[in-house]
């Protein structure tokens, strides 16, 4: 059996990679970019720096800076209009996962028309929209190297998963310098998201030797550096490892899919506006504990790659150490439980059935080594309150 691997055409990786944008645009035969970003990137001066670098190379650019965290159908509409009205030949996505996901959706909708709902999974969208050049500023969602975008339909609180080659950026400029100013909370949330991508890709039923190699290396890079990046954001070695690990984890899950953590995480995010990485972090220990019996060898490999178990440890001991580590990591990174985050318990239990159905409908739980039914999913959600 063979596996189809989809990657960006160009990946520029390392310190200062974002400054290669003019060159990369030329390589892609693009000359009129629309930069899609958010207010924070403007405030940090990153947008100006990018535009200055383009101007020096005689490239005019426009900016849409109104993307929001956990983007919705409504939040991207103005960006779609702007992209439709200008004669842009590409989109430059600058920011964390939300601006990049917004840009992917805008690139498709402005070019191919229709509503976001038309593009929801299980539709596989391979016809390209405008080329996207992704410049991530967190480590991260890995969105710069995935064929996925997530847009929330605010009319029914559903996080719509959209999949296909259309959402794979044409180029990814992976510049860890842009992560040096990311605050600890975001570093933790996005870092655990990246770790989850790597673990889920590795245990996924759709894993291949190719995705395994990316996932294991991602775990080797992320796990020993996440705490350092959280406590000392200026540590360049830790930031560099986290950034590359995050991109490799993106490559891994884009080609092997995510699994139960992500399936259950999206409804929590949609209903209670919990940042994506944080809802993953809340779920990761409980879902891992539930899943280990179906793939003890795979999870033990994760523990060894992360450096929390010795090569000679039995699978059982390695998995025990893995669970201990995931809980300790959440403690050290101050990951709140749902109550501590401020979720109303009654409201949570009222939508338990809907969340379980949405999780199953996303398709991600079916990739898990142990596939739950709705009742089992509800039991795991309930466990978060114990
Ligand atoms: Fe994720």
Coordinates of N, CA and C and ligand atoms in Angstrom, one line a residue, residues 193 197 262 276 280, ligand 1:
X193 N -0.7 21.7 21.7 CA -1.4 21.4 20.5 C -0.4 20.7 19.5
X197 N -0.6 16.9 18.1 CA -0.6 16.5 16.6 C 0.3 15.4 16.4
X262 N -8.5 15.7 19.2 CA -9.0 16.8 18.3 C -10.5 16.7 18.1
X276 N -8.0 26.5 21.2 CA -7.8 25.2 20.7 C -6.8 24.4 21.5
X280 N -7.3 20.9 23.9 CA -6.6 19.7 23.7 C -5.8 19.3 24.9
Ligands
LIG1 FE1 -4.6 21.1 16.7

